[in-house]
PDB file of C-alpha atoms and ligand atoms in Angstrom:
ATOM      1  CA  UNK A   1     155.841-145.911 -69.723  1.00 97.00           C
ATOM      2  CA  UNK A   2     154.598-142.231 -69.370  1.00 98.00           C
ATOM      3  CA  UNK A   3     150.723-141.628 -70.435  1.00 98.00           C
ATOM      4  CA  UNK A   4     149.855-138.362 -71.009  1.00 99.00           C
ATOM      5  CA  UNK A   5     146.138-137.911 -71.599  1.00 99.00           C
ATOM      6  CA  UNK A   6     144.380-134.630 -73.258  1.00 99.00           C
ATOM      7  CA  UNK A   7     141.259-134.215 -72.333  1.00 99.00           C
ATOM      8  CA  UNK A   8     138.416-131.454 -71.604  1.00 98.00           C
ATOM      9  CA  UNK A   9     136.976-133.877 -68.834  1.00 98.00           C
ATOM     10  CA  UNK A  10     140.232-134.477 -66.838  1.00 98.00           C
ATOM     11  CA  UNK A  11     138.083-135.588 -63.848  1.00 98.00           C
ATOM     12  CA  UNK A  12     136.677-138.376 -65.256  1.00 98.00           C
ATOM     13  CA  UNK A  13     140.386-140.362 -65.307  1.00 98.00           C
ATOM     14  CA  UNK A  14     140.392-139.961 -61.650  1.00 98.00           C
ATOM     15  CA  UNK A  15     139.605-143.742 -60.379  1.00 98.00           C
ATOM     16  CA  UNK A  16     141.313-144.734 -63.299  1.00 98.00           C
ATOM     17  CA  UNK A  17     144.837-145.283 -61.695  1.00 97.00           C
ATOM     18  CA  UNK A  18     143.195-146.866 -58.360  1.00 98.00           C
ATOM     19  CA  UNK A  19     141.390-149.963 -59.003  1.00 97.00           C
ATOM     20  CA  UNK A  20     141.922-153.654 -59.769  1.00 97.00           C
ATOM     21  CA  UNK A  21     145.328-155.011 -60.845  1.00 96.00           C
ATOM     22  CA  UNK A  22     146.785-152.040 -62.802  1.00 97.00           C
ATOM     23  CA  UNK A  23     146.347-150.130 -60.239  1.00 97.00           C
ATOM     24  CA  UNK A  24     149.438-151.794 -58.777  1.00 95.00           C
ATOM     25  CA  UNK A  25     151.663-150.599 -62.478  1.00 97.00           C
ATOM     26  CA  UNK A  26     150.435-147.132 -61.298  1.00 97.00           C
ATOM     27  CA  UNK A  27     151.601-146.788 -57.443  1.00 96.00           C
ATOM     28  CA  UNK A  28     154.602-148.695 -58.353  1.00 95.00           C
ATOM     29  CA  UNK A  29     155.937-146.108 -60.792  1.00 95.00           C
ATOM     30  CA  UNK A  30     156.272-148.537 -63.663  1.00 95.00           C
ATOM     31  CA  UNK A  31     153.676-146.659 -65.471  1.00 97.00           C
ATOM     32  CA  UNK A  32     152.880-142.740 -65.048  1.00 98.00           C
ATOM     33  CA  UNK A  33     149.754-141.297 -66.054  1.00 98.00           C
ATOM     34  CA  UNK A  34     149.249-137.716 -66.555  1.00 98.00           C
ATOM     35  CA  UNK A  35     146.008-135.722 -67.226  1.00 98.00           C
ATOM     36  CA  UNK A  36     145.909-132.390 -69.081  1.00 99.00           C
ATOM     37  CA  UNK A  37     143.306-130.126 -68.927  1.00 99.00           C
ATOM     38  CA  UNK A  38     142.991-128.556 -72.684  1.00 99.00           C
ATOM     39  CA  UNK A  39     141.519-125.619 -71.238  1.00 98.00           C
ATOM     40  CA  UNK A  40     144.939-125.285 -69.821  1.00 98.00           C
ATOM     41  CA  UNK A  41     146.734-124.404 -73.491  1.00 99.00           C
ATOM     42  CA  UNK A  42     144.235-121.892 -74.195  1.00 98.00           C
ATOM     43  CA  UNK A  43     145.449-118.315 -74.599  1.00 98.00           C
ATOM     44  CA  UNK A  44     141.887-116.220 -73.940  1.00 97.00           C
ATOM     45  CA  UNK A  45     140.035-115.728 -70.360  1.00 97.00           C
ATOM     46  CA  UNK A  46     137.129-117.699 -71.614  1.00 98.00           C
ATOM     47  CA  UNK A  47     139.740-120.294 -71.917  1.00 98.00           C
ATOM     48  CA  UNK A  48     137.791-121.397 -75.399  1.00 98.00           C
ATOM     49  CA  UNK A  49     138.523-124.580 -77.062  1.00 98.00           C
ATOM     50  CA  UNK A  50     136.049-125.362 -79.720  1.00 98.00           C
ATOM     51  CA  UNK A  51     134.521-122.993 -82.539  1.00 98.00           C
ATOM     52  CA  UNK A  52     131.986-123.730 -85.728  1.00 98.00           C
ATOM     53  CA  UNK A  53     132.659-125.648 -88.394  1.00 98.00           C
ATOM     54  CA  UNK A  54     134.004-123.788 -91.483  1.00 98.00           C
ATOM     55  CA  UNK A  55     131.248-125.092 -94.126  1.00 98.00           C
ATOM     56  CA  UNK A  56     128.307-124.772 -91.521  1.00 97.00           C
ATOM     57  CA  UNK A  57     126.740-127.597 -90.042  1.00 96.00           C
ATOM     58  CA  UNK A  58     126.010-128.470 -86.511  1.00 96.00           C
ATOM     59  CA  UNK A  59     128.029-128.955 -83.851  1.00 97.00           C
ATOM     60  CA  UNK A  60     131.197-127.682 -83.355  1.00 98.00           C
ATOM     61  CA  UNK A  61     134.964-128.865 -83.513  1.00 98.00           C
ATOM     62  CA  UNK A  62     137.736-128.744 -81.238  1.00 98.00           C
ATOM     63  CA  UNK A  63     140.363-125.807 -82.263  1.00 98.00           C
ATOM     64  CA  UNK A  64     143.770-126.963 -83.735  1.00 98.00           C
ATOM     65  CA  UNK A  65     145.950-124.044 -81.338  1.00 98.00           C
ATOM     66  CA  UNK A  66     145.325-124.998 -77.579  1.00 98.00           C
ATOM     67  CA  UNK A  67     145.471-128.741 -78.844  1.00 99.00           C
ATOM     68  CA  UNK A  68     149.241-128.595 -80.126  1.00 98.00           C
ATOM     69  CA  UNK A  69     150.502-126.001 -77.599  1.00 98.00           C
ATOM     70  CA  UNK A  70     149.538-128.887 -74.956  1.00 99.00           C
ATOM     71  CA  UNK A  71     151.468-131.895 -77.257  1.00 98.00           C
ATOM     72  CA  UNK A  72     154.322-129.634 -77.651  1.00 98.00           C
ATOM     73  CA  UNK A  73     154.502-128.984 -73.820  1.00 98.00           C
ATOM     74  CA  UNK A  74     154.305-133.426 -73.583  1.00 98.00           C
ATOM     75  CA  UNK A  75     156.252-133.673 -76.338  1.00 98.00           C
ATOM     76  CA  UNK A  76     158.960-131.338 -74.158  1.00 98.00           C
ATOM     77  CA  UNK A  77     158.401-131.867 -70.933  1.00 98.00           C
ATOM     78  CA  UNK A  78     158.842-135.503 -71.570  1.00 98.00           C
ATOM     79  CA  UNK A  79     162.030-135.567 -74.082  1.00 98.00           C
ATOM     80  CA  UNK A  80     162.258-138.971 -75.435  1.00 98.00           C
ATOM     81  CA  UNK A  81     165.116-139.463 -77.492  1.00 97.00           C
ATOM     82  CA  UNK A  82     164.152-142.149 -79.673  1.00 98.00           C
ATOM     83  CA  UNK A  83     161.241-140.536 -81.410  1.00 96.00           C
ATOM     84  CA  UNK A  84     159.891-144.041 -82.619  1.00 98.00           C
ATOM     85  CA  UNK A  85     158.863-144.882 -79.121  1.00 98.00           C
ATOM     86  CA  UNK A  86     156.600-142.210 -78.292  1.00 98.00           C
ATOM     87  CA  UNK A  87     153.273-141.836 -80.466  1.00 98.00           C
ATOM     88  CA  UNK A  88     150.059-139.530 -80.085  1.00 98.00           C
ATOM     89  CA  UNK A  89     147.376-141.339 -81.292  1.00 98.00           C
ATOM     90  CA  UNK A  90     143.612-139.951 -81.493  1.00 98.00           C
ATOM     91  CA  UNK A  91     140.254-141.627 -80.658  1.00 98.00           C
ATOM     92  CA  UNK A  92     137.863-141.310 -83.374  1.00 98.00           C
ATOM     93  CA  UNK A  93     135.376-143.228 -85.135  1.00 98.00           C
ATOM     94  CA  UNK A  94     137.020-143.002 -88.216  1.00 98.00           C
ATOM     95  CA  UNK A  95     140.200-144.984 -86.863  1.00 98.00           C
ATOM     96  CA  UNK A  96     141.192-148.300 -87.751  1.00 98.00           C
ATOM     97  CA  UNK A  97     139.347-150.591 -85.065  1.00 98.00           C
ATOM     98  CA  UNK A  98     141.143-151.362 -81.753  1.00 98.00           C
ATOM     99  CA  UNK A  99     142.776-154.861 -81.487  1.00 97.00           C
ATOM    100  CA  UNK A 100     144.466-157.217 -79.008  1.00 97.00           C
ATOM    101  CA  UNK A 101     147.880-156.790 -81.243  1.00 97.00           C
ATOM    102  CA  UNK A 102     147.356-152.606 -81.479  1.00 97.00           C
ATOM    103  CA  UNK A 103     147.411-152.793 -78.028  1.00 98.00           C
ATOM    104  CA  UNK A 104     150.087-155.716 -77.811  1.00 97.00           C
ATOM    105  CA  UNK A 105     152.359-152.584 -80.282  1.00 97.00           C
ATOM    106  CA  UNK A 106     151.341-150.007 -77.803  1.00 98.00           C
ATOM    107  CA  UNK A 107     152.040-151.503 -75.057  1.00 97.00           C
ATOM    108  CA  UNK A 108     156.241-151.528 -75.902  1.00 97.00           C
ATOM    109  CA  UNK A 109     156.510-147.788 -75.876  1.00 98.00           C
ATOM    110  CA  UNK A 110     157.897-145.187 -73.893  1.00 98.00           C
ATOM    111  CA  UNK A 111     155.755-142.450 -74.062  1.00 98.00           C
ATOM    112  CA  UNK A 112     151.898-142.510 -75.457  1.00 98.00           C
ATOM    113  CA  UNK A 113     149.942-139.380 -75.803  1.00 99.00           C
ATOM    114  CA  UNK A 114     146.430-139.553 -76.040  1.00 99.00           C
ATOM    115  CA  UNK A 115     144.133-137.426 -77.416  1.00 99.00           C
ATOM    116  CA  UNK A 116     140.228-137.779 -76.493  1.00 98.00           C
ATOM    117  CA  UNK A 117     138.209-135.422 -78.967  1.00 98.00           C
ATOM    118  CA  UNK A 118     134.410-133.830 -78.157  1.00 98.00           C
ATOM    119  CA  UNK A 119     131.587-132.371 -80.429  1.00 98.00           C
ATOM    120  CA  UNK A 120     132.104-133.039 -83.626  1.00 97.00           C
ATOM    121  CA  UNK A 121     135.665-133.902 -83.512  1.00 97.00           C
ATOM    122  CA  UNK A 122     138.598-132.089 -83.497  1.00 98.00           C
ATOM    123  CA  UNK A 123     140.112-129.858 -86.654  1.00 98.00           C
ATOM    124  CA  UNK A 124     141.708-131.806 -89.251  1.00 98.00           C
ATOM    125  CA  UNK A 125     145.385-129.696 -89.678  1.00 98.00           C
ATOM    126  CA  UNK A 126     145.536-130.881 -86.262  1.00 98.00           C
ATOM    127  CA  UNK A 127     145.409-134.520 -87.324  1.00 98.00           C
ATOM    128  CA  UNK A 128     147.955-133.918 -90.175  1.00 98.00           C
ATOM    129  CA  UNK A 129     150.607-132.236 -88.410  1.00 98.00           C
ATOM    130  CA  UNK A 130     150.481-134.209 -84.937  1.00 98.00           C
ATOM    131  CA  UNK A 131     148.771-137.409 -85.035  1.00 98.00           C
ATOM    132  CA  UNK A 132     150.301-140.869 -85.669  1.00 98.00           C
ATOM    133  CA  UNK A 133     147.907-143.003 -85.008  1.00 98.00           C
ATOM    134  CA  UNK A 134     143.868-142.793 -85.399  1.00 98.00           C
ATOM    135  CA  UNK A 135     141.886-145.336 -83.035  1.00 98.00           C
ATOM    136  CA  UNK A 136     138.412-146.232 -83.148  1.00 98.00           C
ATOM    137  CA  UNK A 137     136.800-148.943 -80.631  1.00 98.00           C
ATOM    138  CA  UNK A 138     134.324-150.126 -82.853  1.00 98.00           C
ATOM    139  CA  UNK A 139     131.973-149.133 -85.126  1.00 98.00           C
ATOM    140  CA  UNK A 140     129.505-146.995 -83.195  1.00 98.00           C
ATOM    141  CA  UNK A 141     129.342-142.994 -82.051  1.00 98.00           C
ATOM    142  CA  UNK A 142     130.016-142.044 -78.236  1.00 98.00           C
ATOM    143  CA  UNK A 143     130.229-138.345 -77.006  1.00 98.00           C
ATOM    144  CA  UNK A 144     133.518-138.338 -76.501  1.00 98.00           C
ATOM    145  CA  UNK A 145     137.077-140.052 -76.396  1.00 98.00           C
ATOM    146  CA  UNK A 146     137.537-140.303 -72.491  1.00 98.00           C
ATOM    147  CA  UNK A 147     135.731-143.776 -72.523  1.00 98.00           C
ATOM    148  CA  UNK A 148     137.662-145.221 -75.568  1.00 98.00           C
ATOM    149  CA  UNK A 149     141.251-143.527 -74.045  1.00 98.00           C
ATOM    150  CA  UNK A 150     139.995-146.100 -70.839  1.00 98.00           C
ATOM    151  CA  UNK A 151     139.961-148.764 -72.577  1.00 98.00           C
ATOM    152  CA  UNK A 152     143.555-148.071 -74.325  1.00 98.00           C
ATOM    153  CA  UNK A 153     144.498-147.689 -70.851  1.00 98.00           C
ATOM    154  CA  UNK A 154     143.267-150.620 -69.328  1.00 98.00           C
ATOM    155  CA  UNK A 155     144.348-152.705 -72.302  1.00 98.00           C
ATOM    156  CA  UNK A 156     147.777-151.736 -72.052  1.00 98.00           C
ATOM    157  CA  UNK A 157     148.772-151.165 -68.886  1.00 98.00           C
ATOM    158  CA  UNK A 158     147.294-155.174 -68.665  1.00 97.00           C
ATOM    159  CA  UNK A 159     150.190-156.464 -70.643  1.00 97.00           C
ATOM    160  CA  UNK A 160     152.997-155.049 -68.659  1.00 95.00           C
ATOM    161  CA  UNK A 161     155.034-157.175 -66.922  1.00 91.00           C
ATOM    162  CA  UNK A 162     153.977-158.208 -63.401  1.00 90.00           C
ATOM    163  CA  UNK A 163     150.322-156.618 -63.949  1.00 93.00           C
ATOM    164  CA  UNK A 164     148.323-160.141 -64.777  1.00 90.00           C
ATOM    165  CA  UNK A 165     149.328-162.495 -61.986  1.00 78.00           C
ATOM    166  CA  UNK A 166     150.397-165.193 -64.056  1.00 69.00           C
ATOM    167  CA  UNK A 167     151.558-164.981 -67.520  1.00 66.00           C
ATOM    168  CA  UNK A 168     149.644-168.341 -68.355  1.00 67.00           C
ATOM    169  CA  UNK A 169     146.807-166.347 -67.832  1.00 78.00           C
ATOM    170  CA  UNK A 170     147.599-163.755 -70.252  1.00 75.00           C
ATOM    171  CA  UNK A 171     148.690-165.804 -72.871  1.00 73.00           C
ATOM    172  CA  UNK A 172     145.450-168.557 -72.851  1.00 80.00           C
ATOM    173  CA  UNK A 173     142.826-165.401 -72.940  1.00 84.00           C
ATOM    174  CA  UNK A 174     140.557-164.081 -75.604  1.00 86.00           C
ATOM    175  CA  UNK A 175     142.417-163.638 -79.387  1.00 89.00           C
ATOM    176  CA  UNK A 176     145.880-164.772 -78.068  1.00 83.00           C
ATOM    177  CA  UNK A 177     145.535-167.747 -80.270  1.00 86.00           C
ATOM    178  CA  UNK A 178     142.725-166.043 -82.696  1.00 91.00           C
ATOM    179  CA  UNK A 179     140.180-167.227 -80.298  1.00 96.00           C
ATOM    180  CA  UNK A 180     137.697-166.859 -77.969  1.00 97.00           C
ATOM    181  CA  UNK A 181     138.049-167.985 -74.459  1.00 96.00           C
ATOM    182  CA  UNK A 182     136.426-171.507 -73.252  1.00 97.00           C
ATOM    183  CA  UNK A 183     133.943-171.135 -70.246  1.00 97.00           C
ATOM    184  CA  UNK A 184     135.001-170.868 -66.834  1.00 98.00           C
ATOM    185  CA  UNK A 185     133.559-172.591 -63.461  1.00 98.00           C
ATOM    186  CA  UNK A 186     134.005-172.009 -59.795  1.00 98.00           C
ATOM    187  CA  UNK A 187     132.603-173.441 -56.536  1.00 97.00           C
ATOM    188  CA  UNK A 188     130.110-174.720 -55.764  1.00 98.00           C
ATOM    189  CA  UNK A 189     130.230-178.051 -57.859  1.00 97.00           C
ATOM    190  CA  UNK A 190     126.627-177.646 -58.323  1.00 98.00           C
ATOM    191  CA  UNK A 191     124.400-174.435 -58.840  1.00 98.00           C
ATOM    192  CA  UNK A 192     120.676-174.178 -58.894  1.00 98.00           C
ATOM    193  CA  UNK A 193     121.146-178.268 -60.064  1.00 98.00           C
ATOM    194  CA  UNK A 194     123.432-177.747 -62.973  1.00 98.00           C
ATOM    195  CA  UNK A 195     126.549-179.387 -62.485  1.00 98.00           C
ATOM    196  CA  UNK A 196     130.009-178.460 -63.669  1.00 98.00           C
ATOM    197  CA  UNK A 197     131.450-180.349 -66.379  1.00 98.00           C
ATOM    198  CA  UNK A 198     132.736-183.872 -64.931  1.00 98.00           C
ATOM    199  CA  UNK A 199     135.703-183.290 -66.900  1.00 98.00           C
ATOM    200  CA  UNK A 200     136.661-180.173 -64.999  1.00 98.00           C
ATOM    201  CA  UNK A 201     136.578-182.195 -61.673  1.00 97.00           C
ATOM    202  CA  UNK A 202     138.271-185.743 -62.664  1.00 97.00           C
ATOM    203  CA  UNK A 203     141.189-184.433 -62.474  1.00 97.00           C
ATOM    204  CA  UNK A 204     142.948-185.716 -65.870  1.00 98.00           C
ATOM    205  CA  UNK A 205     145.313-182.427 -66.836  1.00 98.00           C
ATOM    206  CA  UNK A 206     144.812-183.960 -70.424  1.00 98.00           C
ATOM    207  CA  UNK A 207     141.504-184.426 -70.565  1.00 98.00           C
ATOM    208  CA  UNK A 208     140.686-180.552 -69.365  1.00 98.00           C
ATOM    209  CA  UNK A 209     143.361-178.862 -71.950  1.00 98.00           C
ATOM    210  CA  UNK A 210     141.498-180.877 -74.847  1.00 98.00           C
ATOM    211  CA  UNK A 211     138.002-179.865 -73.579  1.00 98.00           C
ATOM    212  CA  UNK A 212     138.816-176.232 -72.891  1.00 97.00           C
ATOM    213  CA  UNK A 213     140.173-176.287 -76.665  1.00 97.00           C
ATOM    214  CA  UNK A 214     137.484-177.517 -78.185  1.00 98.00           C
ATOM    215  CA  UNK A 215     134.782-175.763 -76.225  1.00 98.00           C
ATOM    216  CA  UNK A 216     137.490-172.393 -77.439  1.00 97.00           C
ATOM    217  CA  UNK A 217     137.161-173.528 -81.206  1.00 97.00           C
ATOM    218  CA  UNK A 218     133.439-174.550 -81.123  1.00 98.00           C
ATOM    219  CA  UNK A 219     132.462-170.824 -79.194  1.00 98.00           C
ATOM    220  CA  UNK A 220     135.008-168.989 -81.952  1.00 97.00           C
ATOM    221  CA  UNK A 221     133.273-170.961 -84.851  1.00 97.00           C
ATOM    222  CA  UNK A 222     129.898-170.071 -84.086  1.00 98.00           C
ATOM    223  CA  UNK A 223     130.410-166.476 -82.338  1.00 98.00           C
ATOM    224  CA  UNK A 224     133.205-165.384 -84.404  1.00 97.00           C
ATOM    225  CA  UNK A 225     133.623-167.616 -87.434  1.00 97.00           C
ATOM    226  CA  UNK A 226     135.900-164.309 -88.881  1.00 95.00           C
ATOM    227  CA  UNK A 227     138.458-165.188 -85.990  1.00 95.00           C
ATOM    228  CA  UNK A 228     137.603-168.574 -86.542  1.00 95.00           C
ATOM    229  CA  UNK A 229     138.814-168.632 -90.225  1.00 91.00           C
ATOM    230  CA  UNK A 230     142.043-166.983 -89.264  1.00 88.00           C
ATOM    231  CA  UNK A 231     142.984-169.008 -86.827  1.00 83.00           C
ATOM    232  CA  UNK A 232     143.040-172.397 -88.389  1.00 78.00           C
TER     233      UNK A 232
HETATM  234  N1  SAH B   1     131.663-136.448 -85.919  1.00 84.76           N
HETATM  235  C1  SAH B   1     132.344-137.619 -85.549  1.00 84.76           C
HETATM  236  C2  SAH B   1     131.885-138.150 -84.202  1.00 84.76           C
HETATM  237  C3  SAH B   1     132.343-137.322 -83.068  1.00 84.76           C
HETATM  238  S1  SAH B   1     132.007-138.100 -81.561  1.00 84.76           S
HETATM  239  C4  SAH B   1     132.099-138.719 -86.555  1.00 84.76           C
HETATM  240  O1  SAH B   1     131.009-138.786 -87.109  1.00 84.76           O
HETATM  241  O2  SAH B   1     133.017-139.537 -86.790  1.00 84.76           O
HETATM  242  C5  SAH B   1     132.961-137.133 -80.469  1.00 84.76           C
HETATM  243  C6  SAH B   1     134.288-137.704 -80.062  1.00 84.76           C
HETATM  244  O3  SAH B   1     134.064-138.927 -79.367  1.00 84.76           O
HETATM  245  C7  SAH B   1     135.223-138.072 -81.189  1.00 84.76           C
HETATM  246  O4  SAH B   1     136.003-136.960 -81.590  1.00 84.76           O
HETATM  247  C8  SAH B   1     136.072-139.171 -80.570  1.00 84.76           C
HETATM  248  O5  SAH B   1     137.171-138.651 -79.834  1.00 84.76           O
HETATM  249  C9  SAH B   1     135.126-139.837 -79.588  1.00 84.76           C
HETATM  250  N2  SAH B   1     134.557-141.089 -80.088  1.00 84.76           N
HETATM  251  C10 SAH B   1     133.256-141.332 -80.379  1.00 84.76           C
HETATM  252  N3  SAH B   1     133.070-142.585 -80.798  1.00 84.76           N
HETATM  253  C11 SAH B   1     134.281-143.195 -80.773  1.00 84.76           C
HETATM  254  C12 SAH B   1     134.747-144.508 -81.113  1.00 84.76           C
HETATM  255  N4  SAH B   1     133.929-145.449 -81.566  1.00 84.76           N
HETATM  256  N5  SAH B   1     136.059-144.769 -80.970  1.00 84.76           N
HETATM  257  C13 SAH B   1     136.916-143.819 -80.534  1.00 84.76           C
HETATM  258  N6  SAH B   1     136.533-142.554 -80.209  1.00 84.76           N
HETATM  259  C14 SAH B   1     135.244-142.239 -80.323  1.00 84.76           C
END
């Protein structure tokens, strides 16, 4: 899979291929992730990429121009054939709200290109003729989409093959069964006197899968009763 990320902060994707376990989908060439400077598509020495709002207002709004000269270069540079497999999508709080099975859809194509808007946002003929996909990661404002393309990243690049150690461990997390995951122990047996569940320690494979479930259904119930509901 080839990521192509516009952005006017490329620097801040720099640790982003390096650490943790999709760092490994990164050196091993099974994913590619490229960073474009917009400033790079601009056609004026002040290399300008933003300009008022028509309307007046404050702020001001990324230009339509240097933003589709850079997803035509992608778009050509990377010359997928099957045009259903590559999709730019564009972080904004006005998308529809992340979820496990966006990213699950994401995940399967070729070529994602990601657009991270600034200011105000970014001009909406831009949105009509390019974009096929608006994101948001939940209802609140940041400063910009570098953050939310991160978490697309991370999210993704997660569910390729090989990244996650075992795929048991994949499939028993968070909403892959519309619910929440049960609470997890490690050594020592006891900490500051509070003692790990006996039940995690007998030993009875049984007894642990139907205690994990429950504890899973009771946490969704009263955290999340909107998964909850879905689920059953
Ligand atoms: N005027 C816009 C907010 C712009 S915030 C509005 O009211 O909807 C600046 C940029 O940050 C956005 O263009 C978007 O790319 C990014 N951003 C902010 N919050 C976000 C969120 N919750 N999800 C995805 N992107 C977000």
């Amino acid at each position: 899979m080839i990521i192509d990320v516009i952005t006017i902060f490329p620097a801040m994707f720099e640790t982003v291929p390096h650490y943790g376990v999709i760092s490994d989908a990164f050196s091993s060439g099974n994913c590619v992730l490229n960073i474009y400077d917009l400033r790079d598509f601009t056609r004026d020495k002040h290399r300008k990429v933003d300009d008022r709002p028509y309307g007046g207002g404050p702020g001001m709004v990324l230009m339509a121009e240097p933003l589709d000269r850079a997803i035509r270069h992608i778009r050509k540079k990377n010359s997928i054939k099957d045009k259903d497999m590559q999709k730019t999508i564009l972080l904004t709080p006005g998308g529809s709200v992340l979820k496990q099975d966006t990213l699950k859809s994401i995940s399967q194509l070729q070529n994602l290109i990601i657009i991270c808007g600034r200011y105000e946002g970014i001009d909406q003929r831009l949105v009509d003729l390019c974009v096929d996909m608006e994101i948001s990661i939940g209802d609140y404002v940041l400063t910009g989409g570098e953050i939310p393309a991160m978490v697309i990243i991370d999210g993704i690049v997660r569910l390729m093959p090989g990244v996650v150690g075992k795929e048991e461990s994949l499939r028993s997390e968070s909403f892959e069964d519309g619910l929440l995951d049960w609470p997890q122990y490690t050594r020592p047996a006891t900490y500051r006197g509070i003692k790990v569940p006996d039940v995690l320690t007998g030993g009875n494979h049984g007894d642990i899968e139907k205690w994990r479930k429950n504890r899973s259904e009771e946490i969704t119930r009263e955290r999340r009763p909107d998964l909850f509901d879905k689920s059953i």
